[in-house]
mmCIF file of C-alpha atoms in Angstrom:
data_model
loop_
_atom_site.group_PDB
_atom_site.id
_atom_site.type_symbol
_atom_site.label_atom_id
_atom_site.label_comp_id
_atom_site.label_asym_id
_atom_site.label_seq_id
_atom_site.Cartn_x
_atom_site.Cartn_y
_atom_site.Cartn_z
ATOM 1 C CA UNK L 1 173.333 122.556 154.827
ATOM 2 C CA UNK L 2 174.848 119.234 156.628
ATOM 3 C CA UNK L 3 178.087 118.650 157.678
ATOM 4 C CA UNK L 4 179.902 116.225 154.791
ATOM 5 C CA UNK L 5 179.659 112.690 156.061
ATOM 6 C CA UNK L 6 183.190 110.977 157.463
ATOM 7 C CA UNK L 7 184.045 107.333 156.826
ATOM 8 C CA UNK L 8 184.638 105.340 159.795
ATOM 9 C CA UNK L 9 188.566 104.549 160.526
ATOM 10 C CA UNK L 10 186.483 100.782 160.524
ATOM 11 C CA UNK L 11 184.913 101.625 157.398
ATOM 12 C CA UNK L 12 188.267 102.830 155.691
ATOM 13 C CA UNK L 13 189.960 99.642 156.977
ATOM 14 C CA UNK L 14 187.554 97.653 154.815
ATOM 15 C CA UNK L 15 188.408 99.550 151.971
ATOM 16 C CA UNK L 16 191.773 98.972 152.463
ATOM 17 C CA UNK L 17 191.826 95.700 152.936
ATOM 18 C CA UNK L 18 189.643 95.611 149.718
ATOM 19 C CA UNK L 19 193.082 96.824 147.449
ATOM 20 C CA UNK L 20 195.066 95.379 149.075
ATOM 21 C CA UNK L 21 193.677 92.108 148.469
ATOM 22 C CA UNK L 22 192.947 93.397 144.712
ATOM 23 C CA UNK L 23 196.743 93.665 144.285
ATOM 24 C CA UNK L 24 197.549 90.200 145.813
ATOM 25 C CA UNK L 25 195.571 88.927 143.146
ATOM 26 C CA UNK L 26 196.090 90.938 140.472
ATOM 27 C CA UNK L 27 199.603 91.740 141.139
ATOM 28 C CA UNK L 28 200.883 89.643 137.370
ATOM 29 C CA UNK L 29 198.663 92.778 136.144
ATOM 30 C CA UNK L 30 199.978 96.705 135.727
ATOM 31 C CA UNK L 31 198.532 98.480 138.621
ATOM 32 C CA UNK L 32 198.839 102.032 138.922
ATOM 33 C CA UNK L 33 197.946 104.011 142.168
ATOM 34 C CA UNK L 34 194.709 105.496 140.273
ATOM 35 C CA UNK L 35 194.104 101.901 139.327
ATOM 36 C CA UNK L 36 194.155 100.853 142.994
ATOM 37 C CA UNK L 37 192.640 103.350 144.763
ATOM 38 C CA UNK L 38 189.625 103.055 142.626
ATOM 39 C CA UNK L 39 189.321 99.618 143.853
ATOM 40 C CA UNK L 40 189.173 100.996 147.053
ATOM 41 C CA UNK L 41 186.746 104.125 146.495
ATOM 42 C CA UNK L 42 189.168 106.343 147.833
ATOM 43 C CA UNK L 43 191.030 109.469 145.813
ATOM 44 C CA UNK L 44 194.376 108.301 145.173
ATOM 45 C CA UNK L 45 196.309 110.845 146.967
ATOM 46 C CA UNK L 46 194.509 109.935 150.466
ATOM 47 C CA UNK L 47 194.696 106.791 149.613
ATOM 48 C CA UNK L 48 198.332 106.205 149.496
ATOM 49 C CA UNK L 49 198.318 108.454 152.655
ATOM 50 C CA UNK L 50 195.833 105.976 154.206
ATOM 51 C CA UNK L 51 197.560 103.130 152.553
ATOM 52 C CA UNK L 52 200.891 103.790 154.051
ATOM 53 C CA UNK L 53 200.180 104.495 157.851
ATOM 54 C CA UNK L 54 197.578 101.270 157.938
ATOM 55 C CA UNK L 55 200.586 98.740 156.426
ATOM 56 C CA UNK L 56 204.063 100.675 156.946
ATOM 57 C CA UNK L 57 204.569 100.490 152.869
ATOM 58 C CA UNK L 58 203.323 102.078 149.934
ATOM 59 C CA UNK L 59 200.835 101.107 147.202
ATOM 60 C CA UNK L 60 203.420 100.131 144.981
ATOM 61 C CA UNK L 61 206.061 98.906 147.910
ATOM 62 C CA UNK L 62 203.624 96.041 148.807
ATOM 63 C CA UNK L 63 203.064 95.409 145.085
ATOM 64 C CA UNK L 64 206.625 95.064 144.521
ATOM 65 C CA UNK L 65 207.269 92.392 147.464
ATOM 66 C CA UNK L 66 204.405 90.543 146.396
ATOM 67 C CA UNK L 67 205.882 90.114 142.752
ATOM 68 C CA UNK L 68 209.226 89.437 144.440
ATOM 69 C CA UNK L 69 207.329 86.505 146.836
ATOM 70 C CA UNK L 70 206.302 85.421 144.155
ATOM 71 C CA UNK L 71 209.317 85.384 141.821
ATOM 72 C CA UNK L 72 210.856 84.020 144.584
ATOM 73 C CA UNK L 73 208.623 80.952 144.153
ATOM 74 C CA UNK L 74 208.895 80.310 140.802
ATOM 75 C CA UNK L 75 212.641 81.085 140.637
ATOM 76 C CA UNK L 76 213.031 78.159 143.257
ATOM 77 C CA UNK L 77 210.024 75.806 141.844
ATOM 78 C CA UNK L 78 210.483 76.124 138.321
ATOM 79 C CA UNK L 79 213.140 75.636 135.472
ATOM 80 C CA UNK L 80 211.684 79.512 134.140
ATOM 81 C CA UNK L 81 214.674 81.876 133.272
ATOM 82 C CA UNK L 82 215.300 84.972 135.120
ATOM 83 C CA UNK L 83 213.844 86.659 132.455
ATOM 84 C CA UNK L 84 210.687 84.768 131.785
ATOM 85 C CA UNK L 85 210.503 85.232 135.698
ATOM 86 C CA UNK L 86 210.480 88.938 135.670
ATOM 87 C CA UNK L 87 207.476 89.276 133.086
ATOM 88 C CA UNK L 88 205.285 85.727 134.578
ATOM 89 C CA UNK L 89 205.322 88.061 138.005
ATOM 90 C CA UNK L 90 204.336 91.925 136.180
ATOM 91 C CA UNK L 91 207.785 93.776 136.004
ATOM 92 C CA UNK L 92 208.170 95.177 132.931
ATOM 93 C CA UNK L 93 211.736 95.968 133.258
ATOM 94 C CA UNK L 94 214.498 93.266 133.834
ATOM 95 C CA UNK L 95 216.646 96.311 135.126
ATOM 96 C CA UNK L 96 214.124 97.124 137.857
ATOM 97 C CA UNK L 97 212.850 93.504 138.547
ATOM 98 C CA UNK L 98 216.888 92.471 139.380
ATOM 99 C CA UNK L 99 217.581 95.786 141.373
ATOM 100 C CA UNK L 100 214.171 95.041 143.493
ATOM 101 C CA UNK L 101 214.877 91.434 144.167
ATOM 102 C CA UNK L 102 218.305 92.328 145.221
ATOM 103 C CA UNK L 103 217.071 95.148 147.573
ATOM 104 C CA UNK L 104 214.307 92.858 149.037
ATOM 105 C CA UNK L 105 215.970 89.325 148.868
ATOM 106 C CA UNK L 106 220.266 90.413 149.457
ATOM 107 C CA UNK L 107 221.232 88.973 146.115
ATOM 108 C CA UNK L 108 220.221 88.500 142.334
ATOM 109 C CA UNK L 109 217.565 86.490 140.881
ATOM 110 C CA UNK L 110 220.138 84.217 139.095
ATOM 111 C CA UNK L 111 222.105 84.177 142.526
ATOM 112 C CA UNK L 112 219.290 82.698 143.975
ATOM 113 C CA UNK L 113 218.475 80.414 141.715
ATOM 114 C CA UNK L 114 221.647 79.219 141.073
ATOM 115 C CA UNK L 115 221.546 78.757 145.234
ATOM 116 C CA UNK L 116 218.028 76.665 145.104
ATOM 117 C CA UNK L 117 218.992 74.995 141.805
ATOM 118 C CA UNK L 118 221.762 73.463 144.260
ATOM 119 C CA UNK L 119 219.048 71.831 146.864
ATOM 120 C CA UNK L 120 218.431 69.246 143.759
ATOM 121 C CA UNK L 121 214.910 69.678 144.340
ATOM 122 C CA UNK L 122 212.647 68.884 141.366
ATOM 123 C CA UNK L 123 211.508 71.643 139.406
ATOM 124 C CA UNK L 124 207.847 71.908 137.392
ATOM 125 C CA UNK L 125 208.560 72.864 134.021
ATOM 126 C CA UNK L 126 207.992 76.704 133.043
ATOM 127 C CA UNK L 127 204.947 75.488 129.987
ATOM 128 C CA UNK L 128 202.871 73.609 132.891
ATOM 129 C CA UNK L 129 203.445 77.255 134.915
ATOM 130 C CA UNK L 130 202.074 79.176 131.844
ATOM 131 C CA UNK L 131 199.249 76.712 130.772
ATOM 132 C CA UNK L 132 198.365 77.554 134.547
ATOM 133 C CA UNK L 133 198.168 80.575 134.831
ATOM 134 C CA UNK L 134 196.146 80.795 131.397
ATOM 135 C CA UNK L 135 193.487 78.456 132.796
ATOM 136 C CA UNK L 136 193.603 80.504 136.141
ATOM 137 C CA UNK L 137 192.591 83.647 133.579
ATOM 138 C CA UNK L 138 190.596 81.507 131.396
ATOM 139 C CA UNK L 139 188.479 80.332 134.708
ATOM 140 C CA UNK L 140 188.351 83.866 135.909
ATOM 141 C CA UNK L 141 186.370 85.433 133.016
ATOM 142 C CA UNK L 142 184.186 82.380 132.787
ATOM 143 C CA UNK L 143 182.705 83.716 136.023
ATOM 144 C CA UNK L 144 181.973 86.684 135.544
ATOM 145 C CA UNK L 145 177.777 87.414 135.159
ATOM 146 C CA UNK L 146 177.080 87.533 131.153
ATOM 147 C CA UNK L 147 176.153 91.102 130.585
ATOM 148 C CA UNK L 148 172.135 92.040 129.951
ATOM 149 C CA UNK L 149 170.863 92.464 126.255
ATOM 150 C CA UNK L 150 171.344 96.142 125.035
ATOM 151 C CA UNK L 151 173.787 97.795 127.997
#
């Protein structure tokens, strides 16, 4: 009988970097730890173990600041309520989304806002945001291979 085969730290990394680039794409989508770990090949309990000494945050820490980034972008880009904010980035929650961005950012969504809103800056309207991000989906599942006759 052989000794079981270990991954090299290298060879983890890769993985790693694999979800972790999965959720800065996918991050509008739910992602649950099983969801991300699969991406990576790696049971979900070492990965979030693995997960958290490589990048100093959790799974679902990162994902979190990368919804806030990015709510943080559209809050000061677009004319897109607080609300319509919260769901365009993958909260679920408007509770959780507000308490998060506070936490992260030192002050409400509509605080900040209301602060950028100030700059005068021009803002792209919230329909051109969805029509998008609709043609960003659209384009993605256009390229994926047609699947073969009968599987």
């Amino acid at each position: 009988m052989s000794a079981p085969t270990r991954r090299a730290p290298n060879d983890l990394l890769v993985h790693l970097r694999r979800a972790r680039d999965h959720v800065d794409r996918h991050y509008t989508e739910p992602l649950d730890l099983e969801a991300i770990a699969a991406v990576a090949g790696i049971s979900k309990y070492h990965f979030q173990r693995l997960f958290t000494a490589t990048y100093g945050v959790s799974p679902a820490a990162h994902l979190s600041r990368r919804r806030v980034e990015r709510a943080q972008d559209l809050l000061r880009a677009t004319n897109l309520t607080v609300t319509e904010v919260c769901h365009a980035v993958g909260f679920s929650s408007l509770g959780s989304f507000s308490s998060r961005f506070r936490e992260l950012v030192g002050e409400s969504p509509s605080e900040f806002q209301r602060r950028w809103a100030g700059t005068g800056a021009p803002h792209i309207p919230g329909c051109f945001v969805f029509m998008w991000g609709l043609a960003e989906r659209r384009s993605a599942s256009q390229e994926k291979p047609p699947e073969a006759p009968g599987s």
